[in-house]
Amino acid sequence: MKISHENKSHTNVDTSTNSNLSYQPKTQPVRVGPITLGDGSFSVIAGPCSIESHEQFLQTARWVKQQGAVLLRGGVWKLRTSAHTFQGLGQEAFGFIKEVLNETGMKLITEITDPRQIEILDDHVEMYQVGSRNMHNYALLKELGQSRKPVMLKRGFAAYVDEWIKAAEYICVGGNSQVVLCERGIRTFETVTRNTLDLNSVLYVKQHTPFPVIIDPSHAIGMREFVPQLAYAAAAVGVDGLIVEVHPNPSVALSDARQALTFNDFEILMQKTKKILAATEQPLTKLGYTQ
Ligand code: PEP
Ligand code: MN
């Protein structure tokens, strides 16, 4: 698959002379277990940044499902900026992940950080996540091109939209066109928030690629108190869903504590998101909705 979006200059695209900008591919829906991303509905994916323990993962899975999340997130291997911080439970997490999924009926999306992890992950995940730091990892993208599972490709924190789309094509040329794009904020000159959510990119890729598009407000802003507002922006802007971090007790979270929503925060987020979706006439994806 070649995406002919042709953003040649990266900046100041002149819409009056660039006829390629009228190219409007229809979103190709991507089936992920019991739901379909890109079918016109809005899907909420939620869970902890890292899977920390059986209890933490189970409690979070139960809560987010009860509030309306349709897929469960949770990191097994974490790519951390510092080598001295928690790197994820790794192998140990597989001792209880299946139990949590079976008990709650949730399907898992987790980050793959190395092509060698496919063998063990394939049996546990419904969808692979490629993290921001790995968007340019072409060996990983090629490996996922051979997979039959859908892939959520996060935008590199310093990647042009054009590079992001081309990274998606790496997966597609291998034979796997089940790609979902996730905007998670980019690095700009601004430092008061963790990143800067680029809603412009979301509008662009939604119109100029066939991929479903979701937003990650947690990593975009990095501050719990503002995560819900960015989630409402995601609901208002007309994308296919969002992915958000939730923790039973953020004060003891082993990664991304500052941005984790409490259970109560998540409940409020879901209630208000439903109101925004009602205003924009976009249905919330429900488990069983597309079955
Ligand atoms: C994550 O989802 O926990 C994560 C590490 O995200 P990103 O790759 O966007 O930094
Ligand atoms: Mn995180």
PDB file of C-alpha atoms in Angstrom, residues 33-239:
ATOM      1  CA  GLY A  33     -11.120  -8.644  18.710  1.00  0.00           C
ATOM      2  CA  PRO A  34     -14.703  -7.720  19.554  1.00  0.00           C
ATOM      3  CA  ILE A  35     -14.588  -4.169  18.165  1.00  0.00           C
ATOM      4  CA  THR A  36     -13.748  -2.360  14.949  1.00  0.00           C
ATOM      5  CA  LEU A  37     -11.646   0.791  14.933  1.00  0.00           C
ATOM      6  CA  GLY A  38     -12.589   3.145  12.124  1.00  0.00           C
ATOM      7  CA  ASP A  39     -16.203   2.010  11.722  1.00  0.00           C
ATOM      8  CA  GLY A  40     -17.468   5.485  12.626  1.00  0.00           C
ATOM      9  CA  SER A  41     -17.782   4.838  16.342  1.00  0.00           C
ATOM     10  CA  PHE A  42     -15.499   6.156  19.110  1.00  0.00           C
ATOM     11  CA  SER A  43     -13.521   3.531  21.035  1.00  0.00           C
ATOM     12  CA  VAL A  44     -12.011   4.058  24.453  1.00  0.00           C
ATOM     13  CA  ILE A  45      -8.886   2.046  25.271  1.00  0.00           C
ATOM     14  CA  ALA A  46      -7.732   2.271  28.888  1.00  0.00           C
ATOM     15  CA  GLY A  47      -5.487   0.644  31.460  1.00  0.00           C
ATOM     16  CA  PRO A  48      -2.285   1.216  33.360  1.00  0.00           C
ATOM     17  CA  CYS A  49       0.923   2.516  31.815  1.00  0.00           C
ATOM     18  CA  SER A  50       2.714  -0.586  33.150  1.00  0.00           C
ATOM     19  CA  ILE A  51       1.351  -3.876  34.331  1.00  0.00           C
ATOM     20  CA  GLU A  52       2.713  -3.878  37.893  1.00  0.00           C
ATOM     21  CA  SER A  53       0.994  -6.774  39.649  1.00  0.00           C
ATOM     22  CA  HIS A  54      -1.888  -9.204  39.255  1.00  0.00           C
ATOM     23  CA  GLU A  55      -4.014  -7.179  41.649  1.00  0.00           C
ATOM     24  CA  GLN A  56      -3.268  -3.789  40.075  1.00  0.00           C
ATOM     25  CA  PHE A  57      -3.971  -5.092  36.566  1.00  0.00           C
ATOM     26  CA  LEU A  58      -7.139  -6.966  37.511  1.00  0.00           C
ATOM     27  CA  GLN A  59      -8.654  -4.072  39.460  1.00  0.00           C
ATOM     28  CA  THR A  60      -7.919  -1.637  36.645  1.00  0.00           C
ATOM     29  CA  ALA A  61      -9.245  -3.992  33.959  1.00  0.00           C
ATOM     30  CA  ARG A  62     -12.495  -4.492  35.865  1.00  0.00           C
ATOM     31  CA  TRP A  63     -12.980  -0.790  36.453  1.00  0.00           C
ATOM     32  CA  VAL A  64     -12.251   0.438  32.935  1.00  0.00           C
ATOM     33  CA  LYS A  65     -14.494  -2.260  31.472  1.00  0.00           C
ATOM     34  CA  GLN A  66     -17.326  -1.323  33.779  1.00  0.00           C
ATOM     35  CA  GLN A  67     -16.998   2.317  32.716  1.00  0.00           C
ATOM     36  CA  GLY A  68     -17.076   1.500  29.000  1.00  0.00           C
ATOM     37  CA  ALA A  69     -13.527   0.875  27.800  1.00  0.00           C
ATOM     38  CA  VAL A  70     -13.497  -1.697  24.996  1.00  0.00           C
ATOM     39  CA  LEU A  71      -9.799  -2.640  24.978  1.00  0.00           C
ATOM     40  CA  LEU A  72      -7.305  -2.944  27.817  1.00  0.00           C
ATOM     41  CA  ARG A  73      -3.836  -1.393  27.674  1.00  0.00           C
ATOM     42  CA  GLY A  74      -0.853  -2.296  29.847  1.00  0.00           C
ATOM     43  CA  GLY A  75       2.887  -2.291  29.260  1.00  0.00           C
ATOM     44  CA  VAL A  76       5.014  -5.398  29.803  1.00  0.00           C
ATOM     45  CA  TRP A  77       8.376  -4.026  28.649  1.00  0.00           C
ATOM     46  CA  LYS A  78       8.796  -0.314  29.173  1.00  0.00           C
ATOM     47  CA  LEU A  79      11.114   1.899  27.175  1.00  0.00           C
ATOM     48  CA  ARG A  80      12.128   4.426  29.809  1.00  0.00           C
ATOM     49  CA  THR A  81      14.303   7.461  29.298  1.00  0.00           C
ATOM     50  CA  SER A  82      16.376   6.478  32.325  1.00  0.00           C
ATOM     51  CA  ALA A  83      17.890   3.005  32.624  1.00  0.00           C
ATOM     52  CA  HIS A  84      17.532   3.323  36.399  1.00  0.00           C
ATOM     53  CA  THR A  85      13.724   3.425  36.442  1.00  0.00           C
ATOM     54  CA  PHE A  86      11.199   0.559  36.334  1.00  0.00           C
ATOM     55  CA  GLN A  87      11.574  -1.301  33.035  1.00  0.00           C
ATOM     56  CA  GLY A  88       8.316  -3.267  33.250  1.00  0.00           C
ATOM     57  CA  LEU A  89       7.678  -6.702  34.721  1.00  0.00           C
ATOM     58  CA  GLY A  90       8.714  -8.357  31.474  1.00  0.00           C
ATOM     59  CA  GLN A  91       8.360 -12.126  31.414  1.00  0.00           C
ATOM     60  CA  GLU A  92       6.916 -12.198  34.932  1.00  0.00           C
ATOM     61  CA  ALA A  93       3.703 -10.501  33.720  1.00  0.00           C
ATOM     62  CA  PHE A  94       2.816 -13.520  31.595  1.00  0.00           C
ATOM     63  CA  GLY A  95       2.242 -15.440  34.807  1.00  0.00           C
ATOM     64  CA  PHE A  96      -1.121 -13.696  35.262  1.00  0.00           C
ATOM     65  CA  ILE A  97      -2.070 -11.688  32.147  1.00  0.00           C
ATOM     66  CA  LYS A  98      -4.208 -14.485  30.699  1.00  0.00           C
ATOM     67  CA  GLU A  99      -6.045 -14.921  33.972  1.00  0.00           C
ATOM     68  CA  VAL A 100      -6.946 -11.211  34.033  1.00  0.00           C
ATOM     69  CA  LEU A 101      -8.086 -11.286  30.398  1.00  0.00           C
ATOM     70  CA  ASN A 102     -10.164 -14.403  30.933  1.00  0.00           C
ATOM     71  CA  GLU A 103     -11.711 -13.126  34.116  1.00  0.00           C
ATOM     72  CA  THR A 104     -12.686  -9.747  32.661  1.00  0.00           C
ATOM     73  CA  GLY A 105     -13.280 -10.721  29.025  1.00  0.00           C
ATOM     74  CA  MET A 106     -11.028  -7.846  27.934  1.00  0.00           C
ATOM     75  CA  LYS A 107      -8.615  -7.958  25.001  1.00  0.00           C
ATOM     76  CA  LEU A 108      -5.102  -6.591  25.375  1.00  0.00           C
ATOM     77  CA  ILE A 109      -3.051  -4.028  23.497  1.00  0.00           C
ATOM     78  CA  THR A 110       0.565  -3.898  24.612  1.00  0.00           C
ATOM     79  CA  GLU A 111       3.790  -2.406  23.355  1.00  0.00           C
ATOM     80  CA  ILE A 112       6.289  -4.554  21.502  1.00  0.00           C
ATOM     81  CA  THR A 113       9.773  -3.139  21.969  1.00  0.00           C
ATOM     82  CA  ASP A 114      11.825  -5.782  20.155  1.00  0.00           C
ATOM     83  CA  PRO A 115      10.987  -8.063  17.180  1.00  0.00           C
ATOM     84  CA  ARG A 116      12.067 -11.085  19.275  1.00  0.00           C
ATOM     85  CA  GLN A 117       9.089 -10.563  21.593  1.00  0.00           C
ATOM     86  CA  ILE A 118       6.552 -11.557  18.921  1.00  0.00           C
ATOM     87  CA  GLU A 119       6.717 -15.221  19.805  1.00  0.00           C
ATOM     88  CA  ILE A 120       5.645 -14.780  23.401  1.00  0.00           C
ATOM     89  CA  LEU A 121       3.345 -11.790  22.848  1.00  0.00           C
ATOM     90  CA  ASP A 122       1.357 -13.230  19.976  1.00  0.00           C
ATOM     91  CA  ASP A 123      -0.485 -15.564  22.272  1.00  0.00           C
ATOM     92  CA  HIS A 124      -1.583 -12.756  24.611  1.00  0.00           C
ATOM     93  CA  VAL A 125      -2.300  -9.659  22.547  1.00  0.00           C
ATOM     94  CA  GLU A 126      -5.137  -8.646  20.270  1.00  0.00           C
ATOM     95  CA  MET A 127      -3.228  -5.628  18.998  1.00  0.00           C
ATOM     96  CA  TYR A 128       0.420  -4.597  19.033  1.00  0.00           C
ATOM     97  CA  GLN A 129       1.498  -1.120  20.040  1.00  0.00           C
ATOM     98  CA  VAL A 130       4.585   0.448  18.495  1.00  0.00           C
ATOM     99  CA  GLY A 131       5.768   3.167  20.847  1.00  0.00           C
ATOM    100  CA  SER A 132       6.887   6.656  19.995  1.00  0.00           C
ATOM    101  CA  ARG A 133      10.548   5.773  20.504  1.00  0.00           C
ATOM    102  CA  ASN A 134      10.257   2.890  18.034  1.00  0.00           C
ATOM    103  CA  MET A 135       8.373   4.550  15.200  1.00  0.00           C
ATOM    104  CA  HIS A 136      11.604   4.579  13.180  1.00  0.00           C
ATOM    105  CA  ASN A 137      12.550   1.004  14.093  1.00  0.00           C
ATOM    106  CA  TYR A 138      12.208  -0.466  10.629  1.00  0.00           C
ATOM    107  CA  ALA A 139      13.226  -3.979  11.685  1.00  0.00           C
ATOM    108  CA  LEU A 140      10.318  -3.970  14.130  1.00  0.00           C
ATOM    109  CA  LEU A 141       7.893  -2.498  11.580  1.00  0.00           C
ATOM    110  CA  LYS A 142       8.893  -5.126   9.013  1.00  0.00           C
ATOM    111  CA  GLU A 143       8.399  -7.907  11.533  1.00  0.00           C
ATOM    112  CA  LEU A 144       4.910  -6.605  12.303  1.00  0.00           C
ATOM    113  CA  GLY A 145       4.204  -6.527   8.587  1.00  0.00           C
ATOM    114  CA  GLN A 146       4.412 -10.321   8.742  1.00  0.00           C
ATOM    115  CA  SER A 147       1.933 -10.512  11.624  1.00  0.00           C
ATOM    116  CA  ARG A 148      -1.774 -11.119  11.279  1.00  0.00           C
ATOM    117  CA  LYS A 149      -2.545  -8.929  14.248  1.00  0.00           C
ATOM    118  CA  PRO A 150      -3.449  -5.230  14.017  1.00  0.00           C
ATOM    119  CA  VAL A 151      -0.833  -2.653  14.958  1.00  0.00           C
ATOM    120  CA  MET A 152      -1.274   0.713  16.666  1.00  0.00           C
ATOM    121  CA  LEU A 153       1.578   2.924  15.456  1.00  0.00           C
ATOM    122  CA  LYS A 154       2.342   5.858  17.699  1.00  0.00           C
ATOM    123  CA  ARG A 155       3.837   8.963  16.175  1.00  0.00           C
ATOM    124  CA  GLY A 156       7.506   9.490  16.984  1.00  0.00           C
ATOM    125  CA  PHE A 157       7.824  12.458  19.310  1.00  0.00           C
ATOM    126  CA  ALA A 158       9.930  14.298  16.760  1.00  0.00           C
ATOM    127  CA  ALA A 159       8.570  12.738  13.582  1.00  0.00           C
ATOM    128  CA  TYR A 160       7.051  14.594  10.697  1.00  0.00           C
ATOM    129  CA  VAL A 161       3.566  13.417   9.752  1.00  0.00           C
ATOM    130  CA  ASP A 162       5.070  12.315   6.449  1.00  0.00           C
ATOM    131  CA  GLU A 163       7.580  10.059   8.263  1.00  0.00           C
ATOM    132  CA  TRP A 164       4.774   8.644  10.408  1.00  0.00           C
ATOM    133  CA  ILE A 165       2.728   7.741   7.330  1.00  0.00           C
ATOM    134  CA  LYS A 166       5.792   6.204   5.703  1.00  0.00           C
ATOM    135  CA  ALA A 167       6.460   4.165   8.839  1.00  0.00           C
ATOM    136  CA  ALA A 168       2.892   2.824   8.569  1.00  0.00           C
ATOM    137  CA  GLU A 169       3.624   1.808   4.985  1.00  0.00           C
ATOM    138  CA  TYR A 170       6.539  -0.326   6.220  1.00  0.00           C
ATOM    139  CA  ILE A 171       3.989  -2.464   8.042  1.00  0.00           C
ATOM    140  CA  CYS A 172       1.612  -2.513   5.086  1.00  0.00           C
ATOM    141  CA  VAL A 173       4.170  -3.583   2.482  1.00  0.00           C
ATOM    142  CA  GLY A 174       4.883  -6.692   4.526  1.00  0.00           C
ATOM    143  CA  GLY A 175       1.256  -7.692   3.988  1.00  0.00           C
ATOM    144  CA  ASN A 176      -0.385  -6.334   7.121  1.00  0.00           C
ATOM    145  CA  SER A 177      -2.577  -3.333   6.382  1.00  0.00           C
ATOM    146  CA  GLN A 178      -4.351  -3.426   9.746  1.00  0.00           C
ATOM    147  CA  VAL A 179      -2.677  -0.265  10.998  1.00  0.00           C
ATOM    148  CA  VAL A 180      -4.117   2.338  13.367  1.00  0.00           C
ATOM    149  CA  LEU A 181      -2.335   5.670  13.865  1.00  0.00           C
ATOM    150  CA  CYS A 182      -2.017   7.184  17.342  1.00  0.00           C
ATOM    151  CA  GLU A 183      -1.063  10.820  17.935  1.00  0.00           C
ATOM    152  CA  ARG A 184       0.570  11.071  21.375  1.00  0.00           C
ATOM    153  CA  GLY A 185       2.026  14.551  21.358  1.00  0.00           C
ATOM    154  CA  ILE A 186       5.254  15.854  19.907  1.00  0.00           C
ATOM    155  CA  ARG A 187       8.301  17.640  21.243  1.00  0.00           C
ATOM    156  CA  THR A 188       8.148  21.356  20.569  1.00  0.00           C
ATOM    157  CA  PHE A 189      10.009  24.317  22.070  1.00  0.00           C
ATOM    158  CA  GLU A 190       7.439  24.247  24.890  1.00  0.00           C
ATOM    159  CA  THR A 191       8.400  22.431  28.083  1.00  0.00           C
ATOM    160  CA  VAL A 192       5.725  23.224  30.667  1.00  0.00           C
ATOM    161  CA  THR A 193       3.727  20.207  29.529  1.00  0.00           C
ATOM    162  CA  ARG A 194       5.250  16.823  28.713  1.00  0.00           C
ATOM    163  CA  ASN A 195       4.537  17.098  24.987  1.00  0.00           C
ATOM    164  CA  THR A 196       2.259  19.118  22.734  1.00  0.00           C
ATOM    165  CA  LEU A 197      -0.822  17.407  21.319  1.00  0.00           C
ATOM    166  CA  ASP A 198      -0.796  18.018  17.592  1.00  0.00           C
ATOM    167  CA  LEU A 199      -4.445  18.076  16.611  1.00  0.00           C
ATOM    168  CA  ASN A 200      -3.415  19.361  13.201  1.00  0.00           C
ATOM    169  CA  SER A 201      -1.706  16.059  12.458  1.00  0.00           C
ATOM    170  CA  VAL A 202      -4.804  14.173  13.469  1.00  0.00           C
ATOM    171  CA  LEU A 203      -6.985  16.103  11.036  1.00  0.00           C
ATOM    172  CA  TYR A 204      -4.426  15.584   8.286  1.00  0.00           C
ATOM    173  CA  VAL A 205      -3.899  11.834   8.672  1.00  0.00           C
ATOM    174  CA  LYS A 206      -7.602  11.256   9.139  1.00  0.00           C
ATOM    175  CA  GLN A 207      -8.284  12.873   5.795  1.00  0.00           C
ATOM    176  CA  HIS A 208      -5.240  11.756   3.830  1.00  0.00           C
ATOM    177  CA  THR A 209      -4.685   8.155   4.881  1.00  0.00           C
ATOM    178  CA  PRO A 210      -6.961   5.124   5.079  1.00  0.00           C
ATOM    179  CA  PHE A 211      -5.910   4.379   8.663  1.00  0.00           C
ATOM    180  CA  PRO A 212      -8.174   4.769  11.702  1.00  0.00           C
ATOM    181  CA  VAL A 213      -6.761   7.459  14.003  1.00  0.00           C
ATOM    182  CA  ILE A 214      -6.775   7.660  17.776  1.00  0.00           C
ATOM    183  CA  ILE A 215      -5.403  10.131  20.321  1.00  0.00           C
ATOM    184  CA  ASP A 216      -3.379   9.495  23.480  1.00  0.00           C
ATOM    185  CA  PRO A 217      -4.068  12.457  25.788  1.00  0.00           C
ATOM    186  CA  SER A 218      -2.030  10.974  28.685  1.00  0.00           C
ATOM    187  CA  HIS A 219       1.399  11.128  27.055  1.00  0.00           C
ATOM    188  CA  ALA A 220       0.439  14.266  25.140  1.00  0.00           C
ATOM    189  CA  ILE A 221       0.121  16.485  28.194  1.00  0.00           C
ATOM    190  CA  GLY A 222       1.551  14.370  31.015  1.00  0.00           C
ATOM    191  CA  MET A 223      -0.561  15.968  33.755  1.00  0.00           C
ATOM    192  CA  ARG A 224      -3.538  14.103  35.202  1.00  0.00           C
ATOM    193  CA  GLU A 225      -5.626  17.232  35.753  1.00  0.00           C
ATOM    194  CA  PHE A 226      -5.578  18.126  32.046  1.00  0.00           C
ATOM    195  CA  VAL A 227      -5.860  14.648  30.507  1.00  0.00           C
ATOM    196  CA  PRO A 228      -9.693  14.652  30.496  1.00  0.00           C
ATOM    197  CA  GLN A 229      -9.901  17.967  28.626  1.00  0.00           C
ATOM    198  CA  LEU A 230      -7.662  16.609  25.868  1.00  0.00           C
ATOM    199  CA  ALA A 231      -9.816  13.505  25.771  1.00  0.00           C
ATOM    200  CA  TYR A 232     -12.851  15.737  25.182  1.00  0.00           C
ATOM    201  CA  ALA A 233     -10.954  17.462  22.388  1.00  0.00           C
ATOM    202  CA  ALA A 234     -10.343  14.001  20.884  1.00  0.00           C
ATOM    203  CA  ALA A 235     -14.051  13.239  21.080  1.00  0.00           C
ATOM    204  CA  ALA A 236     -14.930  16.610  19.537  1.00  0.00           C
ATOM    205  CA  VAL A 237     -12.438  16.469  16.677  1.00  0.00           C
ATOM    206  CA  GLY A 238     -13.913  13.379  15.066  1.00  0.00           C
ATOM    207  CA  VAL A 239     -11.328  10.612  15.464  1.00  0.00           C
TER     208      VAL A 239
END
